[in-house]
C-alpha cells in the first residue's frame, strides 16, 4: 500500500516500510528499525513528531537540518543517494542483500502464484467486453451517425436533382459520359463518407495504447468489433443513398443491376473506412494524418483511372493503377451500367455498342466479369486495410518520446560538470526572526562575478517602480434584490462594503482574512475595478494619486478567484500565471 504521511495510528499497523525519495529506495525493511537507521545517520525524530512526517521531511533539503542531532559535528546536507548508500551498509540493508543473493527455488513455488498466460481473461470474454464497449460508444456518439445519415440524404437529393433523369439522355457517347460522371460522383461521395473514421479513431488511440500496454486485451479484440458494428450503419447509409439517387438519376432499371450498384456502394464505404483507419493507426496524430492521408488520397484518386485514363498513365506509374481500389470500383460501376440493354444500340463507329464504346473511351475493361473482379478487389482491400490497422495497433507505439525526470541534485551536478566557470557555494541564510532554524540554499555563482561583488544575471528584467495602494472609507452598494423587497425590506440599496479603510504596500504580502461572505472578494474586485454594476463610494489612491481605472488596468495584474490555484505553487507564481 502506498501512503503519503499517514497518521501515526495507521503507520503503526504496518510491518515493513519502503521509503522512496527522488526515485531511490532510502529504506526497506522492518518498521521498528527505520528510526534506528536515521539515528545512525545523525538524525533524530522529535518526541512529539509523527514518524511518517519525520520520514518525509528528513530527506528534504529544506526540512532536513532541524532533525540534525549530532551537535559535535557541523551539519551537512545528506543527499538521497548518500542515504541509499548508507542503507546498504546498515544491518537491515546487508541482510536484505544477503537474502537477494540466494537464487529463488522455483520448485518450491506454487503454480497458482504466477501468471503463465499473457491475458488471464479468456479470449471470448475479452472480445465480448470490447464488443459491449464499442456498442456503448456507438450509442453515445449516435449524433455523429445521425448527422452522417442526414448529410447523405442532403447530398443524395442534390446529386439526384443535378443528374435528373429527365435531362439524362441515351442518344450518343456524350450522353453516356454524363452517366459516367454521375457514377464518379457516387463513388467519390461514398469514398469520403468514411473520412469521419480518421478523427474518431485518433481520438481513441491514447486510451487504447494504455489498455494495450497494460495487457487489458489484444489489439484484434478492439478492431473486430470496430469493424463489424459499423457494417449495419454502412448498409443503412448505402441503402439511403441508392434509394434516393438510383432511379432519380435514371440508372439501369433492372432490379439485378440495382442491387449490384447497392453492393458496390456498400463495399466502397467499407473500403474507405478501412483505409482511413489504417491512416489513423500509422500516423497516430491528426496533424500527420491530415498530411499523410492527403498524400494517400492523391495517389488513389490520381491513379484510379478516371482522372487520368490508364492508357495515359506513364509506364513507371502503371503499378499504382493496379493497387488503387478506386480503379476496380470505377470498372465495376461502369460495367454494371454500360452493359444494360439500353446501351446496346450501335455507336458512332457502327461496329460496337454504345455502352462498349463508352467503356473504351474511358479505357475501362469492357467485359462483364470485371464487375465481380471489382467486387472481389474491394472486399479484399477492405480486409487488407483492417488487417493492416490491427498490425499497426499491435506494433506501433504512441508518437512522442518519454521524458526522463532527474532530481534537482543531479541537475546541479550536471550543470557543475558542464560549466567550468561556476563553482558550488553553500550559503547559510539566517532567519529574520533570530531563531535557530536556518535555510540552506545551494547557489551557483560565477567565480569572476562573485569576486567583483556582482550578482548573477538570469534573463531580462524590465525596470519598474513599485506602487502603494491606499483606500479610505470604501462603500459598495447594489440594488436591493426583488426577493428581499417581497420580504418587507424598504431600502432600495443593499450595502456590501461599509467604511473599509486600509493600504497595500510594496514588498509586504498582505493576507485578507474573513469568514465566507465577509466581502473579501468584493473588496478586491472593487479596488481592481472589476465591478461592472453597483455603486462605489470612497477614496482609492495609487502612491497618493487618485486611481484612474483606464491607466490602472494597463499597469496592474489581477489574480481572479476563479483562476486555477494549485497548492504546490507560490503566491508569486500564481500571480505570474494569472
XYZ file of C-alpha atoms in Angstrom:
578
model
C 0.000 0.000 0.000
C 1.353 3.430 -0.992
C 0.695 6.244 1.502
C 1.892 9.817 1.951
C 2.270 10.950 5.571
C -0.211 8.518 7.150
C -1.471 9.123 10.648
C 0.644 7.598 13.470
C -2.119 5.091 14.222
C -2.151 3.960 10.597
C 1.642 3.892 10.385
C 1.890 1.578 13.396
C -0.314 -1.015 11.679
C 2.334 -1.838 9.067
C 5.110 -4.386 9.484
C 7.525 -3.298 6.733
C 8.321 0.156 5.388
C 9.666 1.154 1.975
C 10.768 4.801 1.915
C 11.242 6.228 -1.593
C 12.638 9.667 -2.367
C 13.595 11.078 -5.783
C 13.154 7.656 -7.347
C 15.580 5.886 -4.968
C 14.876 3.490 -2.120
C 16.168 5.093 1.065
C 14.955 2.383 3.432
C 13.316 -1.004 3.016
C 12.728 -3.196 5.996
C 11.073 -3.543 9.369
C 9.147 -0.593 10.776
C 10.861 -0.915 14.164
C 14.327 -0.229 12.714
C 13.580 2.773 10.481
C 14.208 5.317 13.272
C 17.376 3.442 14.220
C 18.690 3.782 10.670
C 18.265 7.542 10.545
C 19.732 7.925 14.039
C 22.819 6.138 12.738
C 22.963 8.812 10.025
C 22.810 11.591 12.628
C 19.102 12.467 12.533
C 16.624 12.061 15.363
C 12.852 12.174 15.326
C 11.460 14.590 17.974
C 9.251 13.088 20.652
C 6.139 14.938 19.524
C 6.746 14.356 15.827
C 4.952 11.616 13.933
C 7.252 9.043 12.398
C 5.609 9.336 8.986
C 6.043 13.123 8.960
C 9.659 12.715 10.027
C 10.383 10.207 7.258
C 9.007 12.510 4.599
C 10.893 15.595 5.763
C 14.246 14.077 6.699
C 15.243 13.640 3.048
C 14.117 17.139 2.096
C 16.770 19.803 1.633
C 14.507 22.405 3.217
C 13.498 20.476 6.350
C 16.424 18.150 6.993
C 18.576 20.412 9.182
C 16.049 20.674 12.018
C 16.442 16.941 12.718
C 20.254 17.003 12.950
C 21.094 15.582 16.393
C 24.898 15.330 16.457
C 25.904 18.785 17.752
C 29.590 17.846 17.824
C 29.731 17.680 14.032
C 28.662 20.605 11.810
C 25.525 19.882 9.863
C 25.938 18.880 6.232
C 23.126 18.129 3.846
C 22.815 14.381 3.302
C 21.619 13.634 -0.218
C 19.173 10.911 -1.129
C 21.920 8.989 -2.906
C 24.052 9.072 0.226
C 21.130 7.818 2.311
C 20.655 4.936 -0.130
C 24.350 4.015 0.042
C 24.327 4.135 3.849
C 21.293 1.868 3.937
C 23.241 -0.778 2.028
C 25.785 -0.740 4.882
C 23.078 -0.791 7.570
C 22.383 -4.222 9.060
C 18.866 -4.326 7.558
C 20.247 -3.496 4.114
C 23.036 -6.053 4.456
C 20.534 -8.709 5.477
C 18.329 -7.808 2.519
C 21.244 -8.105 0.078
C 22.182 -11.497 1.516
C 18.632 -12.744 1.040
C 18.506 -11.471 -2.525
C 21.828 -13.099 -3.386
C 20.299 -16.560 -2.899
C 18.576 -17.714 -6.134
C 14.884 -18.466 -5.859
C 13.978 -22.137 -5.892
C 11.181 -22.384 -8.452
C 10.306 -25.911 -7.358
C 9.040 -24.635 -4.013
C 6.645 -22.127 -5.571
C 3.024 -22.998 -6.261
C 1.865 -22.690 -9.859
C -1.110 -20.561 -8.816
C 1.218 -17.838 -7.548
C 2.409 -16.967 -11.068
C 0.682 -15.992 -14.281
C 1.626 -18.179 -17.226
C -0.624 -16.568 -19.855
C -0.343 -13.113 -21.369
C -4.052 -12.446 -20.884
C -5.618 -14.066 -17.840
C -9.194 -13.456 -19.019
C -10.448 -15.885 -21.706
C -10.316 -14.551 -25.242
C -14.058 -14.734 -25.834
C -14.756 -12.752 -22.681
C -12.286 -10.083 -23.818
C -13.950 -9.976 -27.220
C -17.387 -9.691 -25.614
C -16.201 -6.883 -23.326
C -14.722 -4.952 -26.266
C -17.884 -5.600 -28.264
C -20.043 -4.173 -25.465
C -17.710 -1.183 -25.100
C -17.839 -0.454 -28.833
C -21.618 -0.695 -28.864
C -21.817 1.669 -25.891
C -19.575 4.197 -27.654
C -21.698 3.995 -30.796
C -24.804 4.775 -28.753
C -23.044 7.662 -27.035
C -21.864 9.018 -30.398
C -25.227 8.467 -32.049
C -25.365 12.141 -33.025
C -22.358 11.625 -35.317
C -24.015 8.777 -37.196
C -27.356 10.581 -37.373
C -25.565 13.621 -38.768
C -23.773 11.449 -41.353
C -27.076 9.939 -42.455
C -28.679 13.366 -42.773
C -25.656 14.518 -44.761
C -26.001 11.502 -47.062
C -29.669 12.349 -47.629
C -28.967 16.002 -48.418
C -26.118 15.261 -50.838
C -28.133 12.456 -52.460
C -31.046 14.836 -53.075
C -28.690 17.431 -54.540
C -26.996 14.895 -56.831
C -30.372 13.487 -57.880
C -31.569 16.925 -58.915
C -28.309 17.761 -60.701
C -28.265 14.498 -62.690
C -32.062 14.375 -63.006
C -33.331 11.632 -65.314
C -35.447 13.943 -67.460
C -32.229 15.584 -68.622
C -30.227 12.335 -68.842
C -30.452 11.098 -72.434
C -29.016 7.947 -74.018
C -28.543 9.028 -77.597
C -24.760 9.096 -78.034
C -21.418 8.699 -76.309
C -21.612 12.217 -74.900
C -24.812 11.326 -73.047
C -23.134 8.163 -71.757
C -20.241 10.262 -70.447
C -22.726 12.182 -68.272
C -23.819 8.874 -66.720
C -20.159 8.078 -66.085
C -19.883 11.437 -64.318
C -22.835 10.540 -62.083
C -21.143 7.212 -61.308
C -17.909 9.016 -60.421
C -19.735 11.373 -58.079
C -21.441 8.421 -56.384
C -18.113 6.671 -55.922
C -16.241 9.736 -54.619
C -19.037 10.813 -52.277
C -19.255 7.395 -50.623
C -15.467 7.278 -50.508
C -15.324 10.418 -48.370
C -18.206 9.209 -46.233
C -15.633 7.169 -44.313
C -13.454 10.202 -43.566
C -15.033 10.582 -40.112
C -13.328 7.351 -39.070
C -9.948 9.103 -39.015
C -10.544 11.734 -36.280
C -12.699 9.348 -34.237
C -10.016 6.655 -34.324
C -7.161 9.038 -33.493
C -9.128 10.447 -30.557
C -9.400 6.944 -29.068
C -5.777 5.908 -29.584
C -4.378 7.261 -26.254
C -6.838 5.143 -24.264
C -6.206 2.128 -26.483
C -2.428 2.356 -26.061
C -2.844 2.451 -22.299
C -5.100 -0.625 -22.407
C -2.704 -2.429 -24.741
C 0.402 -1.680 -22.678
C -1.368 -2.840 -19.508
C -2.405 -6.064 -21.299
C -6.115 -5.411 -20.946
C -6.857 -7.049 -24.292
C -5.112 -7.876 -27.597
C -5.482 -5.354 -30.427
C -7.631 -7.613 -32.595
C -10.374 -7.681 -29.957
C -10.522 -3.919 -30.421
C -10.509 -3.843 -34.230
C -13.004 -6.671 -34.848
C -15.950 -5.044 -33.016
C -14.957 -1.718 -34.529
C -15.275 -3.266 -37.995
C -18.365 -5.455 -37.606
C -20.509 -2.996 -35.640
C -20.020 -0.352 -38.337
C -21.361 -2.697 -41.053
C -25.098 -2.189 -40.257
C -24.578 1.572 -40.205
C -22.818 1.420 -43.568
C -25.569 -0.778 -45.046
C -28.215 1.708 -43.917
C -26.304 4.669 -45.368
C -25.760 2.816 -48.659
C -29.476 1.984 -48.908
C -30.418 5.604 -48.219
C -28.040 6.852 -50.907
C -29.097 4.343 -53.572
C -32.830 4.686 -52.921
C -32.641 8.458 -53.387
C -30.238 8.633 -56.323
C -30.530 5.465 -58.400
C -33.876 5.914 -60.123
C -33.809 9.703 -59.741
C -30.711 9.847 -61.924
C -32.027 7.151 -64.231
C -29.511 4.347 -63.952
C -30.264 0.896 -65.393
C -33.820 -0.019 -64.276
C -33.211 -3.762 -63.879
C -33.530 -4.995 -60.293
C -30.351 -7.074 -60.548
C -28.297 -4.039 -61.550
C -29.904 -2.001 -58.755
C -28.717 -4.471 -56.114
C -25.316 -4.778 -57.790
C -24.997 -0.994 -57.612
C -26.044 -1.099 -53.941
C -23.404 -3.753 -53.185
C -20.691 -1.616 -54.779
C -21.711 1.472 -52.793
C -21.552 -0.548 -49.572
C -18.126 -2.013 -50.428
C -16.725 1.411 -51.334
C -17.834 2.726 -47.939
C -16.250 -0.224 -46.140
C -13.022 0.081 -48.127
C -12.820 3.813 -47.406
C -13.465 3.321 -43.685
C -10.713 0.697 -43.540
C -8.284 2.938 -45.433
C -8.863 5.888 -43.092
C -8.412 3.567 -40.095
C -5.039 2.493 -41.476
C -4.028 6.129 -41.922
C -5.033 6.799 -38.316
C -3.188 3.771 -36.955
C 0.013 4.530 -38.860
C 0.087 8.323 -38.455
C -1.282 8.327 -34.858
C -1.634 12.108 -34.887
C -4.252 14.306 -36.504
C -1.641 16.659 -37.938
C 0.392 13.843 -39.504
C -2.762 12.030 -40.614
C -4.011 15.092 -42.480
C -0.716 15.259 -44.368
C -0.190 11.541 -44.916
C -3.857 10.937 -45.633
C -3.927 13.684 -48.244
C -0.919 12.122 -49.972
C -2.524 8.687 -49.985
C -5.818 10.053 -51.318
C -3.930 11.941 -54.013
C -2.297 8.745 -55.260
C -5.501 6.699 -55.008
C -7.526 9.253 -56.956
C -4.847 10.231 -59.467
C -4.062 6.624 -60.376
C -7.673 5.404 -60.186
C -8.180 5.503 -63.959
C -10.866 8.198 -64.110
C -8.876 11.435 -63.653
C -6.211 10.093 -65.985
C -7.174 7.069 -68.150
C -4.998 4.003 -67.820
C -3.515 4.424 -71.290
C -2.280 7.925 -70.385
C -0.587 6.879 -67.139
C 3.231 6.662 -67.581
C 4.624 3.141 -67.633
C 6.550 3.635 -64.398
C 3.286 4.544 -62.621
C 1.040 1.797 -64.030
C 1.579 -0.312 -60.921
C -0.270 2.403 -58.978
C -3.345 1.784 -61.135
C -3.453 -1.867 -60.076
C -3.112 -1.150 -56.357
C -5.665 1.675 -56.338
C -9.009 0.392 -55.000
C -10.889 3.111 -56.889
C -9.724 1.729 -60.244
C -11.551 -1.543 -59.514
C -14.581 0.327 -58.184
C -14.720 2.527 -61.298
C -14.503 -0.510 -63.574
C -17.243 -2.334 -61.668
C -19.642 0.635 -61.567
C -19.122 1.382 -65.263
C -19.505 -2.228 -66.418
C -22.673 -2.672 -64.360
C -24.294 0.343 -66.030
C -22.974 0.199 -69.588
C -23.913 -3.451 -70.214
C -27.571 -2.631 -69.674
C -29.679 -3.321 -72.804
C -30.410 0.416 -73.086
C -26.815 0.945 -74.193
C -26.791 -1.833 -76.814
C -27.588 0.478 -79.741
C -24.738 0.982 -82.239
C -22.193 3.663 -81.541
C -20.807 6.214 -83.967
C -18.332 3.726 -85.462
C -21.151 1.257 -86.218
C -19.168 -1.792 -85.066
C -19.597 -1.691 -81.279
C -22.470 -0.934 -78.965
C -22.826 2.467 -77.337
C -22.008 1.044 -73.896
C -18.843 -0.729 -75.024
C -17.694 2.334 -76.951
C -18.131 4.468 -73.835
C -16.099 1.991 -71.802
C -13.366 2.084 -74.445
C -13.357 5.878 -74.370
C -12.659 5.825 -70.625
C -10.202 2.926 -71.005
C -12.365 0.620 -68.881
C -12.210 -3.144 -69.433
C -15.314 -3.999 -71.465
C -16.017 -7.469 -70.066
C -18.909 -8.326 -67.786
C -16.772 -10.339 -65.373
C -14.929 -7.163 -64.395
C -17.871 -6.342 -62.149
C -17.119 -9.359 -59.976
C -13.400 -8.635 -60.163
C -14.158 -5.179 -58.762
C -16.354 -6.639 -56.012
C -13.645 -9.125 -55.032
C -10.969 -6.410 -55.121
C -12.980 -4.028 -52.915
C -13.693 -6.841 -50.471
C -10.006 -7.772 -50.461
C -8.907 -4.177 -49.883
C -11.407 -3.895 -47.015
C -9.977 -6.972 -45.314
C -6.395 -5.894 -46.057
C -6.867 -2.419 -44.598
C -8.429 -3.754 -41.409
C -5.630 -6.301 -41.016
C -3.046 -3.543 -41.511
C -4.910 -1.426 -38.970
C -4.698 -4.282 -36.465
C -0.976 -4.749 -37.114
C -0.365 -1.013 -36.734
C -2.081 -1.025 -33.353
C -0.153 -4.123 -32.380
C 3.383 -2.951 -33.145
C 3.411 0.856 -33.290
C 3.738 2.982 -30.175
C 2.343 6.457 -29.480
C 4.179 9.355 -31.065
C 6.433 11.206 -28.654
C 9.354 10.106 -26.552
C 9.261 9.595 -22.830
C 10.961 12.320 -20.847
C 13.247 11.320 -18.003
C 12.875 13.127 -14.690
C 16.030 13.937 -12.740
C 16.313 15.336 -9.263
C 17.494 18.869 -8.501
C 20.657 17.413 -7.016
C 21.543 15.532 -10.204
C 20.683 18.587 -12.284
C 23.043 20.692 -10.176
C 25.818 18.142 -10.628
C 25.256 18.111 -14.390
C 25.361 21.901 -14.514
C 28.569 21.908 -12.484
C 30.182 19.405 -14.812
C 29.113 21.326 -17.916
C 30.203 24.811 -16.789
C 33.781 25.132 -15.606
C 33.331 28.787 -14.730
C 30.891 28.017 -11.923
C 31.573 26.534 -8.545
C 29.053 25.478 -5.879
C 28.846 27.624 -2.821
C 26.998 26.858 0.346
C 25.206 29.942 1.628
C 23.518 29.917 5.006
C 20.746 32.429 5.415
C 19.842 33.329 8.958
C 16.168 33.773 9.695
C 14.949 37.321 10.221
C 13.273 36.279 13.474
C 16.563 35.224 15.025
C 15.500 31.644 15.772
C 17.806 28.676 15.399
C 16.286 27.438 12.168
C 18.345 28.236 9.107
C 17.568 27.831 5.450
C 20.294 26.174 3.484
C 20.456 27.087 -0.187
C 22.861 25.872 -2.831
C 23.573 28.818 -5.053
C 25.740 28.570 -8.118
C 27.542 31.855 -8.824
C 30.211 32.653 -11.415
C 33.598 32.922 -9.762
C 34.663 36.125 -11.531
C 31.402 37.936 -10.890
C 31.220 36.849 -7.257
C 34.746 38.145 -6.691
C 33.679 41.531 -8.024
C 30.519 41.514 -5.934
C 28.184 41.362 -8.942
C 25.070 39.241 -8.657
C 24.473 36.656 -11.391
C 22.223 37.782 -14.217
C 19.485 35.452 -15.380
C 17.304 36.527 -18.267
C 15.997 40.083 -18.635
C 14.079 42.052 -16.012
C 12.130 45.126 -17.084
C 12.615 48.062 -14.690
C 9.524 49.206 -12.830
C 8.650 51.264 -9.766
C 6.591 49.526 -7.053
C 3.482 51.484 -6.099
C 1.409 51.535 -2.937
C -2.388 51.395 -2.883
C -4.466 53.025 -0.162
C -8.230 53.130 0.235
C -10.300 55.153 2.661
C -13.973 54.769 3.619
C -14.849 52.491 0.726
C -18.564 51.675 0.472
C -20.207 49.423 -2.089
C -23.933 49.127 -2.761
C -26.044 47.041 -5.107
C -29.708 47.331 -5.967
C -31.930 45.567 -3.457
C -32.941 42.137 -4.787
C -36.626 41.707 -5.522
C -36.827 38.700 -3.185
C -35.746 40.822 -0.206
C -38.231 43.569 -1.109
C -41.004 40.973 -1.089
C -39.987 40.095 2.477
C -40.636 43.679 3.622
C -37.236 45.380 3.187
C -37.868 49.043 2.381
C -34.375 50.183 1.340
C -33.554 50.488 -2.351
C -29.902 49.513 -1.967
C -28.056 46.682 -0.219
C -24.680 47.676 1.270
C -21.964 45.034 0.867
C -18.911 47.077 1.996
C -19.084 49.572 4.834
C -16.371 52.172 5.553
C -13.436 49.890 4.645
C -10.014 51.527 5.077
C -6.558 50.072 4.504
C -3.398 50.033 2.424
C -1.291 47.622 0.384
C 2.454 48.360 0.441
C 5.176 47.210 -1.958
C 7.212 44.281 -0.681
C 4.652 43.394 2.008
C 2.497 40.308 1.399
C -0.886 41.077 2.938
C -3.441 38.372 3.756
C -7.068 39.492 3.574
C -8.910 37.214 6.001
C -12.514 36.718 6.996
C -15.362 34.217 7.101
C -17.207 33.152 3.967
C -19.347 36.038 2.740
C -17.426 38.681 4.671
C -16.681 40.638 1.495
C -13.049 39.762 0.764
C -13.564 39.079 -2.924
C -15.963 42.002 -3.221
C -13.361 44.392 -1.789
C -10.639 43.135 -4.136
C -12.957 43.390 -7.140
C -13.883 46.962 -6.174
C -10.239 48.012 -5.741
C -9.215 46.358 -9.015
C -12.093 47.960 -10.898
C -13.666 44.628 -11.840
C -17.170 45.523 -10.643
C -19.336 46.499 -13.597
C -22.514 47.068 -11.590
C -23.479 48.599 -8.270
C -22.455 51.868 -6.637
C -18.950 52.574 -5.281
C -18.064 55.323 -2.812
C -14.730 56.150 -1.200
C -11.215 57.292 -1.959
C -8.767 54.916 -3.686
C -5.252 56.188 -4.375
C -2.132 54.810 -6.055
C 1.008 56.176 -4.359
C -1.018 59.173 -3.207
C -2.646 59.931 -6.567
C -6.334 59.270 -7.297
C -6.743 55.984 -9.145
C -7.546 56.271 -12.848
C -9.092 52.962 -13.895
C -8.014 53.187 -17.552
C -4.369 53.645 -16.558
C -4.537 51.238 -13.615
C -5.888 48.418 -15.794
C -2.840 48.705 -18.080
C -0.184 48.605 -15.355
C -1.698 46.076 -12.943
C -2.340 42.360 -12.852
C -5.251 40.796 -11.010
C -5.466 37.155 -9.951
C -9.112 36.133 -10.188
C -10.661 33.925 -7.536
C -11.915 31.635 -10.287
C -8.405 31.025 -11.642
C -6.723 27.649 -11.185
C -4.718 27.852 -7.974
C -2.557 24.850 -7.145
C -1.346 24.332 -3.571
C 2.056 23.344 -4.968
C 2.861 26.820 -6.328
C 3.727 30.031 -4.551
C 1.671 33.211 -4.443
C 4.123 34.874 -6.826
C 3.833 32.033 -9.329
C 0.032 32.205 -9.174
C 0.070 35.935 -9.874
C 2.508 35.499 -12.771
C 0.345 32.734 -14.236
C -2.827 34.793 -13.923
